mmCIF file of C-alpha atoms in Angstrom:
data_model
loop_
_atom_site.group_PDB
_atom_site.id
_atom_site.type_symbol
_atom_site.label_atom_id
_atom_site.label_comp_id
_atom_site.label_asym_id
_atom_site.label_seq_id
_atom_site.Cartn_x
_atom_site.Cartn_y
_atom_site.Cartn_z
ATOM 1 C CA MET A 1 38.037 -105.784 -93.873
ATOM 2 C CA LYS A 2 39.541 -106.639 -97.195
ATOM 3 C CA TYR A 3 36.395 -105.594 -98.901
ATOM 4 C CA ARG A 4 36.263 -102.380 -97.103
ATOM 5 C CA PHE A 5 39.936 -101.747 -97.800
ATOM 6 C CA LEU A 6 39.192 -102.321 -101.606
ATOM 7 C CA ASN A 7 36.185 -99.862 -101.324
ATOM 8 C CA ILE A 8 38.468 -97.433 -99.718
ATOM 9 C CA GLN A 9 41.285 -97.838 -102.348
ATOM 10 C CA SER A 10 38.756 -97.623 -105.160
ATOM 11 C CA ASP A 11 37.320 -94.405 -103.790
ATOM 12 C CA TYR A 12 40.687 -92.828 -103.435
ATOM 13 C CA ILE A 13 41.606 -93.812 -106.994
ATOM 14 C CA PHE A 14 38.436 -92.448 -108.175
ATOM 15 C CA ARG A 15 38.834 -89.075 -106.384
ATOM 16 C CA LYS A 16 42.610 -88.679 -107.164
ATOM 17 C CA LEU A 17 42.909 -90.069 -110.665
ATOM 18 C CA PHE A 18 39.426 -89.135 -112.100
ATOM 19 C CA LEU A 19 37.662 -86.197 -110.305
ATOM 20 C CA ASN A 20 40.909 -84.374 -109.544
ATOM 21 C CA SER A 21 42.847 -85.209 -112.719
ATOM 22 C CA SER A 22 44.436 -82.325 -114.665
ATOM 23 C CA ASP A 23 43.071 -83.827 -117.810
ATOM 24 C CA GLY A 24 39.403 -83.522 -118.809
ATOM 25 C CA ILE A 25 38.015 -87.033 -118.522
ATOM 26 C CA ILE A 26 34.519 -88.227 -119.456
ATOM 27 C CA ILE A 27 33.027 -91.657 -119.463
ATOM 28 C CA VAL A 28 30.403 -92.111 -122.139
ATOM 29 C CA ASN A 29 28.157 -94.941 -123.274
ATOM 30 C CA ARG A 30 27.106 -96.064 -126.690
ATOM 31 C CA ASN A 31 23.918 -93.976 -126.380
ATOM 32 C CA LEU A 32 26.323 -90.857 -126.285
ATOM 33 C CA ARG A 33 25.358 -90.196 -122.757
ATOM 34 C CA ILE A 34 27.774 -89.207 -120.118
ATOM 35 C CA ILE A 35 28.201 -91.755 -117.310
ATOM 36 C CA SER A 36 30.612 -89.676 -115.325
ATOM 37 C CA ILE A 37 32.599 -86.465 -115.896
ATOM 38 C CA ASN A 38 35.387 -84.788 -113.818
ATOM 39 C CA HIS A 39 35.949 -81.169 -112.957
ATOM 40 C CA ARG A 40 38.475 -80.437 -115.530
ATOM 41 C CA ALA A 41 36.302 -81.599 -118.344
ATOM 42 C CA LYS A 42 33.692 -79.122 -117.313
ATOM 43 C CA GLU A 43 36.165 -76.390 -117.145
ATOM 44 C CA VAL A 44 37.608 -77.332 -120.677
ATOM 45 C CA LEU A 45 34.135 -77.382 -122.172
ATOM 46 C CA ARG A 46 33.136 -74.325 -120.304
ATOM 47 C CA ASP A 47 29.890 -75.580 -118.658
ATOM 48 C CA ALA A 48 29.845 -76.232 -114.961
ATOM 49 C CA ASP A 49 26.380 -77.716 -115.155
ATOM 50 C CA MET A 50 27.398 -80.666 -117.313
ATOM 51 C CA ASP A 51 26.483 -83.826 -115.662
ATOM 52 C CA SER A 52 25.815 -87.511 -115.955
ATOM 53 C CA GLY A 53 22.910 -88.266 -118.376
ATOM 54 C CA ASP A 54 23.747 -85.481 -120.712
ATOM 55 C CA LYS A 55 24.454 -86.159 -124.205
ATOM 56 C CA LEU A 56 28.076 -85.412 -125.168
ATOM 57 C CA VAL A 57 26.897 -84.452 -128.718
ATOM 58 C CA ASP A 58 25.056 -81.463 -127.114
ATOM 59 C CA TYR A 59 28.678 -80.071 -126.335
ATOM 60 C CA LEU A 60 30.621 -81.494 -129.082
ATOM 61 C CA PRO A 61 28.448 -81.802 -132.207
ATOM 62 C CA ASN A 62 31.222 -83.597 -134.192
ATOM 63 C CA TYR A 63 31.571 -86.326 -131.512
ATOM 64 C CA ARG A 64 31.199 -89.865 -132.543
ATOM 65 C CA PHE A 65 31.104 -92.882 -130.142
ATOM 66 C CA ASP A 66 32.209 -95.433 -132.828
ATOM 67 C CA VAL A 67 35.563 -93.671 -133.354
ATOM 68 C CA ASP A 68 38.740 -94.272 -131.347
ATOM 69 C CA TYR A 69 40.407 -90.797 -131.402
ATOM 70 C CA THR A 70 44.069 -90.281 -130.841
ATOM 71 C CA GLN A 71 44.854 -86.678 -130.226
ATOM 72 C CA GLU A 72 42.235 -85.577 -132.715
ATOM 73 C CA VAL A 73 41.497 -81.851 -132.925
ATOM 74 C CA PHE A 74 37.996 -80.695 -132.482
ATOM 75 C CA ILE A 75 37.055 -77.080 -133.137
ATOM 76 C CA ARG A 76 34.088 -75.622 -131.519
ATOM 77 C CA HIS A 77 32.688 -72.115 -131.099
ATOM 78 C CA CYS A 78 31.752 -70.903 -127.566
ATOM 79 C CA ASP A 79 30.728 -67.434 -126.355
ATOM 80 C CA GLY A 80 31.708 -66.137 -129.907
ATOM 81 C CA GLU A 81 35.270 -67.398 -129.648
ATOM 82 C CA GLU A 82 36.843 -70.256 -131.544
ATOM 83 C CA GLN A 83 38.118 -73.141 -129.283
ATOM 84 C CA GLN A 84 40.510 -75.811 -130.308
ATOM 85 C CA LEU A 85 40.494 -79.228 -128.304
ATOM 86 C CA ALA A 86 42.709 -82.099 -128.466
ATOM 87 C CA VAL A 87 40.649 -85.363 -127.716
ATOM 88 C CA THR A 88 41.436 -89.017 -127.229
ATOM 89 C CA GLN A 89 38.989 -91.799 -126.822
ATOM 90 C CA TYR A 90 39.276 -95.631 -126.380
ATOM 91 C CA PRO A 91 37.324 -98.542 -124.905
ATOM 92 C CA ILE A 92 37.487 -99.248 -121.127
ATOM 93 C CA GLU A 93 36.563 -102.795 -121.212
ATOM 94 C CA THR A 94 38.226 -105.083 -123.751
ATOM 95 C CA ALA A 95 35.402 -107.775 -123.379
ATOM 96 C CA THR A 96 32.732 -105.276 -124.504
ATOM 97 C CA PRO A 97 34.650 -102.423 -126.377
ATOM 98 C CA ASP A 98 31.398 -101.046 -127.719
ATOM 99 C CA SER A 99 29.599 -100.383 -124.457
ATOM 100 C CA VAL A 100 31.669 -97.678 -122.514
ATOM 101 C CA LYS A 101 34.534 -95.483 -123.720
ATOM 102 C CA LEU A 102 36.936 -93.199 -121.950
ATOM 103 C CA PHE A 103 36.967 -89.769 -123.525
ATOM 104 C CA THR A 104 39.673 -87.187 -122.678
ATOM 105 C CA VAL A 105 39.687 -83.534 -123.657
ATOM 106 C CA THR A 106 42.476 -80.831 -123.521
ATOM 107 C CA ASP A 107 42.081 -77.135 -124.471
ATOM 108 C CA ILE A 108 44.992 -76.427 -126.801
ATOM 109 C CA THR A 109 43.644 -72.910 -128.086
ATOM 110 C CA ALA A 110 46.366 -70.883 -126.538
ATOM 111 C CA TYR A 111 49.071 -73.400 -127.740
ATOM 112 C CA LYS A 112 47.622 -73.346 -131.340
ATOM 113 C CA LEU A 113 47.483 -69.445 -131.295
ATOM 114 C CA ALA A 114 51.130 -69.168 -130.134
ATOM 115 C CA GLN A 115 52.154 -71.748 -132.777
ATOM 116 C CA GLN A 116 50.388 -69.658 -135.462
ATOM 117 C CA ARG A 117 52.043 -66.508 -134.342
ATOM 118 C CA GLU A 118 55.437 -68.068 -134.403
ATOM 119 C CA LYS A 119 54.644 -69.474 -138.008
ATOM 120 C CA ASP A 120 53.413 -65.883 -139.060
ATOM 121 C CA LEU A 121 56.552 -64.358 -137.552
ATOM 122 C CA LEU A 122 58.940 -66.855 -139.434
ATOM 123 C CA ILE A 123 57.002 -66.198 -142.822
ATOM 124 C CA GLU A 124 57.264 -62.489 -142.215
ATOM 125 C CA LYS A 125 60.882 -62.716 -141.471
ATOM 126 C CA SER A 126 61.638 -64.888 -144.480
ATOM 127 C CA SER A 127 59.597 -62.494 -146.748
ATOM 128 C CA LEU A 128 61.398 -59.256 -145.623
ATOM 129 C CA VAL A 129 64.292 -57.708 -147.249
ATOM 130 C CA THR A 130 66.823 -57.134 -144.485
ATOM 131 C CA LEU A 131 68.076 -53.854 -145.700
ATOM 132 C CA THR A 132 64.682 -52.058 -146.093
ATOM 133 C CA GLY A 133 62.210 -54.048 -144.156
ATOM 134 C CA LEU A 134 60.170 -54.320 -147.273
ATOM 135 C CA LEU A 135 58.707 -57.532 -148.702
ATOM 136 C CA ASN A 136 60.873 -59.398 -151.207
ATOM 137 C CA LYS A 137 60.244 -60.397 -154.797
ATOM 138 C CA GLN A 138 59.530 -64.079 -153.865
ATOM 139 C CA TYR A 139 56.769 -63.015 -151.615
ATOM 140 C CA PHE A 140 55.193 -60.954 -154.423
ATOM 141 C CA LEU A 141 55.451 -63.821 -156.973
ATOM 142 C CA GLU A 142 53.965 -66.432 -154.646
ATOM 143 C CA LYS A 143 50.999 -64.165 -153.498
ATOM 144 C CA TYR A 144 50.204 -62.374 -156.715
ATOM 145 C CA CYS A 145 51.562 -64.411 -159.594
ATOM 146 C CA SER A 146 50.642 -67.977 -158.548
ATOM 147 C CA VAL A 147 48.293 -70.233 -160.358
ATOM 148 C CA GLN A 148 45.683 -69.607 -157.664
ATOM 149 C CA GLU A 149 45.881 -65.870 -157.808
ATOM 150 C CA ARG A 150 42.883 -63.853 -157.136
ATOM 151 C CA GLY A 151 41.509 -62.758 -160.516
ATOM 152 C CA ALA A 152 38.352 -60.967 -159.303
ATOM 153 C CA GLN A 153 39.947 -58.344 -156.944
ATOM 154 C CA LEU A 154 40.603 -54.710 -158.317
ATOM 155 C CA LEU A 155 44.268 -53.647 -157.983
ATOM 156 C CA SER A 156 46.189 -50.534 -158.541
ATOM 157 C CA LEU A 157 49.920 -51.115 -158.888
ATOM 158 C CA LEU A 158 52.598 -48.540 -158.443
ATOM 159 C CA PHE A 159 56.030 -49.224 -159.931
ATOM 160 C CA ILE A 160 58.615 -46.835 -158.225
ATOM 161 C CA ASP A 161 61.946 -46.264 -159.480
ATOM 162 C CA VAL A 162 64.765 -44.070 -157.938
ATOM 163 C CA ASP A 163 66.008 -41.494 -160.430
ATOM 164 C CA ASP A 164 69.750 -41.499 -161.096
ATOM 165 C CA PHE A 165 70.506 -44.178 -158.381
ATOM 166 C CA LYS A 166 73.479 -45.162 -160.081
ATOM 167 C CA MET A 167 74.895 -41.637 -159.794
ATOM 168 C CA ILE A 168 74.249 -41.743 -156.016
ATOM 169 C CA ASN A 169 76.246 -44.953 -155.688
ATOM 170 C CA ASP A 170 78.991 -43.541 -157.897
ATOM 171 C CA ARG A 171 79.312 -40.206 -156.196
ATOM 172 C CA TYR A 172 78.705 -41.096 -152.600
ATOM 173 C CA GLY A 173 79.273 -45.036 -152.342
ATOM 174 C CA HIS A 174 76.974 -48.045 -152.180
ATOM 175 C CA LEU A 175 76.651 -47.539 -148.565
ATOM 176 C CA ALA A 176 75.021 -44.085 -149.116
ATOM 177 C CA GLY A 177 72.807 -45.657 -151.702
ATOM 178 C CA ASP A 178 71.652 -48.232 -149.235
ATOM 179 C CA GLN A 179 70.897 -45.493 -146.787
ATOM 180 C CA VAL A 180 68.849 -43.715 -149.366
ATOM 181 C CA LEU A 181 66.732 -46.862 -149.993
ATOM 182 C CA GLN A 182 66.266 -47.296 -146.271
ATOM 183 C CA LYS A 183 65.115 -43.848 -145.724
ATOM 184 C CA MET A 184 62.731 -43.929 -148.762
ATOM 185 C CA ALA A 185 61.282 -47.362 -147.620
ATOM 186 C CA PHE A 186 60.557 -45.825 -144.172
ATOM 187 C CA CYS A 187 59.127 -42.796 -145.948
ATOM 188 C CA ILE A 188 56.974 -45.014 -148.064
ATOM 189 C CA LYS A 189 55.631 -47.019 -145.111
ATOM 190 C CA CYS A 190 54.678 -43.932 -143.177
ATOM 191 C CA ILE A 191 52.324 -42.955 -145.982
ATOM 192 C CA LEU A 192 50.649 -46.379 -146.724
ATOM 193 C CA ARG A 193 48.355 -48.451 -144.498
ATOM 194 C CA LEU A 194 49.943 -50.981 -142.413
ATOM 195 C CA GLN A 195 48.508 -53.952 -144.319
ATOM 196 C CA THR A 196 49.510 -52.598 -147.710
ATOM 197 C CA ASP A 197 52.255 -54.729 -149.580
ATOM 198 C CA ILE A 198 55.189 -52.977 -150.433
ATOM 199 C CA ILE A 199 57.699 -54.956 -152.314
ATOM 200 C CA ARG A 200 61.402 -54.341 -153.192
ATOM 201 C CA PHE A 201 61.345 -55.710 -156.570
ATOM 202 C CA GLY A 202 64.836 -54.973 -157.667
ATOM 203 C CA GLY A 203 67.977 -53.038 -156.628
ATOM 204 C CA ASP A 204 66.124 -49.476 -156.448
ATOM 205 C CA GLU A 205 62.702 -50.574 -157.739
ATOM 206 C CA ILE A 206 59.759 -50.785 -155.407
ATOM 207 C CA VAL A 207 56.245 -52.099 -156.220
ATOM 208 C CA VAL A 208 53.256 -51.175 -154.088
ATOM 209 C CA ILE A 209 49.926 -53.117 -154.363
ATOM 210 C CA LEU A 210 46.794 -51.053 -153.445
ATOM 211 C CA GLU A 211 43.893 -53.476 -153.187
ATOM 212 C CA ASP A 212 40.362 -52.365 -154.061
ATOM 213 C CA THR A 213 41.767 -49.057 -155.151
ATOM 214 C CA HIS A 214 40.850 -47.254 -158.458
ATOM 215 C CA ALA A 215 43.451 -45.353 -160.446
ATOM 216 C CA GLU A 216 42.416 -41.794 -159.476
ATOM 217 C CA ASP A 217 42.795 -42.730 -155.693
ATOM 218 C CA ALA A 218 46.103 -44.535 -156.384
ATOM 219 C CA PHE A 219 47.330 -41.524 -158.299
ATOM 220 C CA ALA A 220 46.863 -39.482 -155.214
ATOM 221 C CA VAL A 221 48.752 -42.011 -153.152
ATOM 222 C CA ALA A 222 51.625 -42.028 -155.670
ATOM 223 C CA GLU A 223 51.852 -38.260 -155.663
ATOM 224 C CA ARG A 224 52.145 -38.248 -151.897
ATOM 225 C CA ILE A 225 54.846 -40.705 -152.012
ATOM 226 C CA ARG A 226 56.694 -38.818 -154.883
ATOM 227 C CA ASN A 227 56.478 -35.575 -152.885
ATOM 228 C CA ALA A 228 57.528 -37.044 -149.668
ATOM 229 C CA VAL A 229 60.665 -38.629 -151.161
ATOM 230 C CA LEU A 230 61.402 -35.225 -152.782
ATOM 231 C CA ASP A 231 61.188 -33.626 -149.276
ATOM 232 C CA MET A 232 63.552 -36.174 -147.729
ATOM 233 C CA ASN A 233 66.778 -34.772 -146.176
ATOM 234 C CA VAL A 234 69.758 -37.010 -147.171
ATOM 235 C CA ASP A 235 72.481 -34.525 -146.310
ATOM 236 C CA GLU A 236 73.959 -36.811 -143.671
ATOM 237 C CA PHE A 237 74.883 -39.313 -146.404
ATOM 238 C CA ALA A 238 74.433 -37.739 -149.684
ATOM 239 C CA PRO A 239 75.117 -33.893 -149.284
ATOM 240 C CA GLU A 240 73.401 -31.505 -151.754
ATOM 241 C CA MET A 241 71.403 -34.341 -153.204
ATOM 242 C CA LYS A 242 67.711 -34.318 -153.912
ATOM 243 C CA ILE A 243 66.280 -37.714 -154.224
ATOM 244 C CA THR A 244 63.345 -38.032 -156.747
ATOM 245 C CA VAL A 245 61.452 -41.091 -158.017
ATOM 246 C CA SER A 246 59.664 -41.854 -161.387
ATOM 247 C CA ILE A 247 56.385 -43.719 -160.905
ATOM 248 C CA GLY A 248 54.282 -45.776 -163.267
ATOM 249 C CA LEU A 249 50.557 -46.831 -162.270
ATOM 250 C CA ILE A 250 48.194 -49.234 -163.525
ATOM 251 C CA GLU A 251 44.606 -50.155 -162.357
ATOM 252 C CA GLY A 252 43.247 -53.647 -163.246
ATOM 253 C CA TYR A 253 42.744 -57.245 -162.442
ATOM 254 C CA ALA A 254 44.902 -60.338 -162.634
ATOM 255 C CA PRO A 255 47.086 -61.563 -164.157
ATOM 256 C CA VAL A 256 49.432 -59.295 -162.165
ATOM 257 C CA ASN A 257 52.269 -60.096 -164.461
ATOM 258 C CA ASP A 258 50.425 -57.962 -167.186
ATOM 259 C CA LEU A 259 49.845 -55.143 -164.686
ATOM 260 C CA LEU A 260 53.496 -55.230 -163.619
ATOM 261 C CA MET A 261 54.716 -55.009 -167.238
ATOM 262 C CA LYS A 262 52.364 -52.042 -167.911
ATOM 263 C CA ALA A 263 53.253 -50.122 -164.805
ATOM 264 C CA ASP A 264 56.933 -50.749 -165.743
ATOM 265 C CA MET A 265 56.264 -49.124 -169.154
ATOM 266 C CA ALA A 266 54.303 -46.096 -167.555
ATOM 267 C CA MET A 267 57.482 -45.767 -165.267
ATOM 268 C CA TYR A 268 59.857 -45.504 -168.127
ATOM 269 C CA ARG A 269 57.489 -42.872 -169.600
ATOM 270 C CA SER A 270 57.830 -40.895 -166.382
ATOM 271 C CA LYS A 271 61.585 -41.179 -166.976
ATOM 272 C CA SER A 272 61.422 -39.888 -170.576
ATOM 273 C CA LYS A 273 59.242 -36.946 -169.423
ATOM 274 C CA GLY A 274 61.928 -35.516 -167.229
ATOM 275 C CA LYS A 275 61.810 -37.891 -164.147
ATOM 276 C CA ASN A 276 60.176 -37.033 -160.952
ATOM 277 C CA THR A 277 56.681 -37.779 -162.316
ATOM 278 C CA THR A 278 53.716 -40.224 -162.063
ATOM 279 C CA THR A 279 52.305 -41.587 -165.192
ATOM 280 C CA VAL A 280 49.192 -43.616 -165.415
ATOM 281 C CA PHE A 281 48.919 -46.446 -167.936
ATOM 282 C CA TYR A 282 45.877 -46.581 -170.122
ATOM 283 C CA GLU A 283 45.552 -48.884 -173.186
ATOM 284 C CA ASN A 284 45.206 -45.992 -175.621
ATOM 285 C CA SER A 285 47.324 -43.360 -173.910
ATOM 286 C CA LEU A 286 50.085 -43.089 -171.143
ATOM 287 C CA ASP A 287 49.575 -39.503 -170.740
ATOM 288 C CA VAL A 288 45.975 -39.354 -169.337
ATOM 289 C CA VAL A 289 46.075 -38.318 -165.792
ATOM 290 C CA PRO A 290 42.873 -39.145 -163.658
ATOM 291 C CA ARG A 291 41.068 -36.417 -161.825
ATOM 292 C CA ILE A 292 41.984 -36.495 -158.115
ATOM 293 C CA LYS A 293 39.097 -36.632 -155.688
ATOM 294 C CA VAL A 294 39.164 -33.696 -153.262
#
């Protein structure tokens, strides 16, 4: 009776704690072969046909029997998707620790994706200027002016400055100036692609980074921005005022600090030509305007 009771007890433990566990559990031997596997492990590894005798490395190529894992993260590709798994492994028998081990596996893909989305959101919030919703100068410096900056990528940089912005603040107040910047930022974002970096570089200075874009195409974009700003209606906070911008444009490669300086020079050239103008910087001339593709 005692023997039968122990068998019943062992069978109960096996079914409840192993087969029906909410964690994926695999018992594996030194030959990397599965001795036993529960239902949850098959679900996590997305293969209902896994069974005793199979090699665990056929499902997890990076698996090693000689390593005792503690919440190690395995990355595998299954059905065209990346799956992230948290795994733990330790010996079952202390007397012969290298004979059989217990391997547990948990799918943490959804958790990791949610964690990354939260991280991206925090980075985005910390990079955005509250007033305009544009990226801030720190973001620009870290992405484009760091030591590891991408020197091989073609960029066109627009340096945009609001004409007579001080006069707007003096005549209508700083609140009106803020509203002008908000409306202008919205106007620029509507013109550009969602992934384009738009940076509020200074008080009324905005820098636009157009990646893999030549000067003639960037000039067309700059003119769209300039004309859209000119068409803005700001009567609600700056009556009888037409907002214009002066734009400097440069095409080139890193270092971006050099491009920024030259785009700034081109912008001031636009100011000296009467404002409300786009000027392209070339090494030999600031007044050569590229042909616009039709």
